Short mmCIF file of C-alpha atoms in Angstrom, two decimals:
data_model
loop_
_atom_site.label_atom_id
_atom_site.label_comp_id
_atom_site.label_asym_id
_atom_site.label_seq_id
_atom_site.Cartn_x
_atom_site.Cartn_y
_atom_site.Cartn_z
CA GLY T 1 91.20 66.09 121.19
CA VAL T 2 88.88 66.21 124.22
CA GLU T 3 88.52 69.98 124.01
CA THR T 4 87.79 69.74 120.28
CA ALA T 5 85.10 67.14 120.95
CA LEU T 6 83.57 69.42 123.55
CA SER T 7 83.30 72.31 121.11
CA ASN T 8 82.98 71.46 117.41
CA ALA T 9 83.55 67.74 116.80
CA MET T 10 80.89 67.70 114.10
CA GLU T 11 82.59 70.49 112.10
CA ILE T 12 85.59 68.26 111.34
CA SER T 13 85.62 65.94 108.34
CA GLN T 14 85.98 62.17 108.41
CA PRO T 15 87.71 60.11 109.67
CA LEU T 16 88.59 62.41 112.55
CA GLU T 17 84.96 63.46 112.97
CA GLY T 18 83.90 59.90 113.69
CA TRP T 19 86.74 59.39 116.12
CA LEU T 20 86.03 62.56 118.10
CA ALA T 21 82.35 61.66 118.10
CA GLN T 22 83.23 58.90 120.58
CA VAL T 23 84.56 61.50 123.00
CA HIS T 24 81.57 63.72 122.26
CA SER T 25 79.29 60.87 123.30
CA VAL T 26 80.99 60.90 126.71
CA TYR T 27 80.16 64.60 126.92
CA ARG T 28 76.52 63.95 126.03
CA HIS T 29 76.32 61.24 128.69
CA HIS T 30 77.43 63.73 131.37
CA ARG T 31 76.07 66.85 129.68
CA GLU T 32 73.86 68.07 132.51
CA GLU T 33 76.71 68.13 135.01
CA LEU T 34 79.28 69.47 132.55
CA ASP T 35 77.08 72.28 131.27
CA ALA T 36 76.56 73.40 134.86
CA ILE T 37 80.30 74.13 135.10
CA LYS T 38 80.76 77.75 134.03
CA ASP T 39 84.54 77.87 133.75
CA HIS T 40 85.60 76.38 130.40
CA ASP T 41 88.92 74.99 131.65
CA ASP T 42 87.20 73.30 134.60
CA LYS T 43 84.64 71.80 132.23
CA VAL T 44 87.35 70.38 129.95
CA GLU T 45 89.21 68.99 132.96
CA ARG T 46 86.09 67.22 134.21
CA LEU T 47 85.41 65.81 130.73
CA VAL T 48 88.97 64.48 130.57
CA HIS T 49 88.34 62.60 133.82
CA TYR T 50 85.02 61.22 132.59
CA ASN T 51 86.59 60.18 129.30
CA VAL T 52 89.33 58.22 131.07
CA ILE T 53 86.74 56.51 133.27
CA GLU T 54 84.61 55.53 130.27
CA GLN T 55 87.63 54.12 128.44
CA CYS T 56 88.61 52.14 131.56
CA LYS T 57 85.10 50.67 131.50
CA ASN T 58 85.47 49.84 127.81
CA ILE T 59 88.71 47.98 128.49
CA TYR T 60 87.11 46.09 131.36
CA ARG T 61 84.24 44.96 129.11
CA THR T 62 86.48 43.55 126.37
CA ALA T 63 86.42 39.80 125.81
CA VAL T 64 90.17 39.41 126.28
CA VAL T 65 90.16 41.11 129.69
CA GLN T 66 87.05 39.27 130.88
CA GLN T 67 88.54 35.94 129.83
CA ARG T 68 91.79 36.60 131.68
CA LEU T 69 89.96 37.74 134.83
CA ALA T 70 87.85 34.58 134.73
CA GLU T 71 91.01 32.47 134.44
CA ASN T 72 92.54 34.27 137.43
CA ALA T 73 89.44 33.58 139.51
CA ALA T 74 89.36 29.92 138.46
CA GLU T 75 93.00 29.52 139.47
CA GLY T 76 92.33 31.12 142.85
CA ARG T 77 94.89 33.87 142.49
CA PRO T 78 95.02 36.37 145.39
CA TYR T 79 94.99 39.30 142.98
CA THR T 80 93.50 39.94 139.57
CA ILE T 81 95.37 40.89 136.42
CA PRO T 82 95.28 42.83 134.30
CA ARG T 83 94.40 45.72 136.59
CA ILE T 84 92.89 48.75 134.92
CA HIS T 85 93.98 52.15 136.19
CA GLY T 86 92.82 55.62 135.19
CA LEU T 87 95.43 58.37 135.12
CA VAL T 88 95.41 61.94 133.84
CA TYR T 89 98.54 63.87 132.92
CA ASP T 90 98.67 67.60 133.69
CA LEU T 91 100.77 69.32 131.04
CA THR T 92 101.10 72.48 133.10
CA THR T 93 102.64 70.73 136.10
CA GLY T 94 103.98 67.45 134.71
CA TYR T 95 102.21 65.39 137.35
CA LEU T 96 100.11 62.29 136.83
CA LYS T 97 96.85 62.20 138.77
CA ARG T 98 94.69 59.23 139.69
CA VAL T 99 91.16 59.05 138.37
CA ASN T 100 88.57 57.67 140.76
CA TRP T 101 87.92 54.44 138.92
CA VAL T 102 87.87 50.90 140.26
CA THR T 103 87.07 47.65 138.49
CA PRO T 104 84.00 45.89 139.92
CA ASP T 105 86.06 42.92 141.19
CA MET T 106 88.60 44.97 143.16
CA ASP T 107 88.25 45.92 146.83
CA ASP T 108 91.31 48.16 146.84
CA LEU T 109 90.52 51.44 145.07
CA TYR T 110 93.85 51.63 143.26
CA GLY T 111 94.63 47.95 143.07
CA MET T 112 97.74 48.12 145.23
CA ALA T 113 96.96 45.34 147.72
CA VAL T 114 99.04 42.53 146.20
CA ASP T 115 101.39 39.85 147.43
CA GLU T 116 104.72 41.15 148.70
CA ASP T 117 106.52 39.20 145.96
CA GLN T 118 104.44 41.00 143.32
CA ALA T 119 104.51 44.49 144.84
CA ASP T 120 107.25 46.00 142.66
CA LYS T 121 105.80 44.51 139.51
CA HIS T 122 102.14 45.37 139.99
CA ASN T 123 102.11 48.44 142.21
CA ILE T 124 100.94 51.46 140.19
CA GLN T 125 102.30 53.73 142.92
CA LYS T 126 105.78 53.12 141.50
CA LEU T 127 104.78 54.94 138.33
CA LEU T 128 103.45 57.91 140.28
CA THR T 129 106.56 58.07 142.46
CA ASN T 130 108.83 58.02 139.42
CA ASN T 131 106.67 60.67 137.77
CA ALA T 132 107.14 62.97 140.76
CA LYS T 133 110.92 62.43 140.64
CA TRP T 134 110.93 63.24 136.93
CA VAL T 135 108.96 66.46 137.51
CA ARG T 136 111.40 67.60 140.18
CA SER T 137 114.39 66.88 137.95
CA LYS T 138 112.86 68.78 135.03
CA MET T 139 112.02 71.75 137.23
CA ALA T 140 115.58 71.80 138.54
CA GLU T 141 116.95 71.85 134.99
CA GLN T 142 114.42 74.32 133.56
CA PRO T 143 111.96 76.01 135.96
CA ASP T 144 109.62 77.09 133.14
CA PHE T 145 109.67 73.72 131.33
CA PHE T 146 106.05 72.75 132.03
CA GLU T 147 104.78 76.29 131.56
CA LYS T 148 106.17 76.29 128.03
CA LEU T 149 105.06 72.72 127.36
CA GLY T 150 101.47 73.49 128.29
CA ALA T 151 101.35 76.70 126.29
CA ALA T 152 101.38 75.11 122.81
CA HIS T 153 101.32 71.80 120.97
CA GLU T 154 103.48 72.20 117.85
CA PRO T 155 105.24 68.93 116.97
CA PHE T 156 107.16 68.92 113.70
CA ILE T 157 107.06 65.15 113.17
CA MET T 158 104.37 62.48 113.20
CA TRP T 159 106.00 59.20 114.20
CA ILE T 160 104.25 55.93 113.32
CA GLY T 161 106.05 53.21 115.19
CA SER T 162 105.77 49.87 116.93
CA SER T 163 103.98 49.28 120.23
CA ASP T 164 107.14 47.51 121.45
CA SER T 165 107.75 48.88 124.95
CA ARG T 166 111.51 48.86 124.35
CA ILE T 167 111.24 51.49 121.63
CA THR T 168 110.08 55.01 122.50
CA ALA T 169 110.44 57.71 119.86
CA GLU T 170 111.56 60.47 122.23
CA THR T 171 114.22 58.29 123.84
CA ILE T 172 115.87 56.93 120.69
CA THR T 173 115.81 60.35 118.95
CA ASN T 174 116.81 62.32 122.07
CA THR T 175 113.90 64.72 121.57
CA GLN T 176 111.81 66.50 124.15
CA PRO T 177 108.09 66.18 124.98
CA GLY T 178 106.06 68.14 122.46
CA GLU T 179 108.39 67.61 119.50
CA ILE T 180 106.98 64.32 118.17
CA PHE T 181 103.35 63.34 117.65
CA THR T 182 103.35 59.56 118.05
CA HIS T 183 101.07 56.78 116.87
CA ASN T 184 102.08 53.24 117.80
CA ASN T 185 100.56 49.90 116.91
CA ILE T 186 101.68 46.30 116.54
CA GLY T 187 103.91 46.16 113.47
CA ASN T 188 103.75 49.92 112.73
CA LEU T 189 100.95 49.28 110.22
CA VAL T 190 99.25 51.97 108.11
CA MET T 191 95.89 50.72 106.91
CA GLN T 192 93.09 52.64 105.24
CA ALA T 193 90.55 50.72 107.33
CA ASP T 194 92.15 51.71 110.65
CA PRO T 195 90.21 54.76 111.95
CA ASN T 196 92.67 55.18 114.83
CA LEU T 197 95.61 55.69 112.50
CA GLN T 198 93.64 57.63 109.89
CA GLY T 199 92.15 59.97 112.50
CA GLY T 200 95.57 60.58 114.04
CA LEU T 201 97.07 61.21 110.61
CA GLN T 202 94.37 63.73 109.75
CA TYR T 203 94.87 65.48 113.09
CA ALA T 204 98.63 65.61 112.55
CA VAL T 205 98.35 67.04 109.04
CA ASP T 206 95.26 69.28 109.24
CA VAL T 207 95.38 70.49 112.85
CA LEU T 208 98.99 70.24 114.00
CA GLY T 209 100.56 70.91 110.59
CA VAL T 210 103.46 68.49 111.00
CA GLU T 211 106.31 68.86 108.51
CA HIS T 212 107.44 65.23 108.43
CA ILE T 213 105.79 61.82 108.75
CA VAL T 214 108.03 58.93 109.78
CA VAL T 215 107.21 55.22 109.75
CA CYS T 216 109.73 53.44 111.97
CA GLY T 217 110.09 49.66 112.09
CA SER T 218 112.34 47.44 114.16
CA TYR T 219 114.58 44.54 113.11
CA ASP T 220 113.60 42.64 116.25
CA ASP T 221 109.85 43.26 116.02
CA PRO T 222 108.12 40.17 117.49
CA ALA T 223 104.99 40.98 115.49
CA LEU T 224 106.82 40.33 112.23
CA ALA T 225 108.15 37.04 113.56
CA ALA T 226 104.61 36.01 114.54
CA ALA T 227 103.29 36.97 111.11
CA LEU T 228 106.00 34.96 109.36
CA ASP T 229 105.19 31.97 111.54
CA ASP T 230 101.41 31.50 111.66
CA PRO T 231 99.01 34.31 112.63
CA THR T 232 96.18 31.80 113.01
CA THR T 233 97.76 30.54 116.24
CA PHE T 234 96.32 33.70 117.83
CA SER T 235 92.64 34.36 118.39
CA PRO T 236 90.85 37.46 116.99
CA PRO T 237 91.32 40.35 116.94
CA LEU T 238 95.12 39.83 117.09
CA GLU T 239 94.94 37.12 114.41
CA GLY T 240 93.33 39.53 111.95
CA TRP T 241 95.86 42.26 112.73
CA LEU T 242 98.85 39.98 112.20
CA GLN T 243 97.30 38.68 109.00
CA HIS T 244 97.88 42.12 107.45
CA LEU T 245 101.59 41.65 108.10
CA ALA T 246 101.49 38.11 106.75
CA ASP T 247 99.88 39.39 103.55
#
């Protein structure tokens, strides 16, 4: 998606055009520096980093995050949550890399200076350590795994599922990275007014050429329970999202 936005975002029809235009705006913001990079792969890599940083900023600016940070400060907590971290995944090596981003209220660059009791829960280093272990195990099983993974993106299924962290498409179907193109949201909703879903669907059909589209729900989906109860107990935008399930 980032590479497409760098090249010909405006040659793609809606709704994907509008979605990629957001990434293209990141390119325009850093155009002078990016255009000075002669190697195309290096330019795309730098744009990926800038895009992650801009999206971290967007998360930080949201009302829900600002409200929670204000509550943390009012309660005198020694650390702030949620912490926003920028990571980039390298398909050719399998490794996650940190992006040099720090929220304005954090002294520690990567947000790892927390209470000892909270270290395992909040330390992002745990993710990076586990990622490195996973890479080593994959390389031991199949030395050319990441070389093949980075060579092509040809999933045969688009999977529209729940954002429930207990349900991951690759795990429950025993498939490998690259086989399923996933889109997750609360309640696995498909709405015409959702540009995220519609853009992903267009990309899956027109660009990736997927053969199957699956919508997967869950019997224990807490979003459905909340919708059956009273969506108005939540504030927007979650209230509006759950209202679609209630309807």
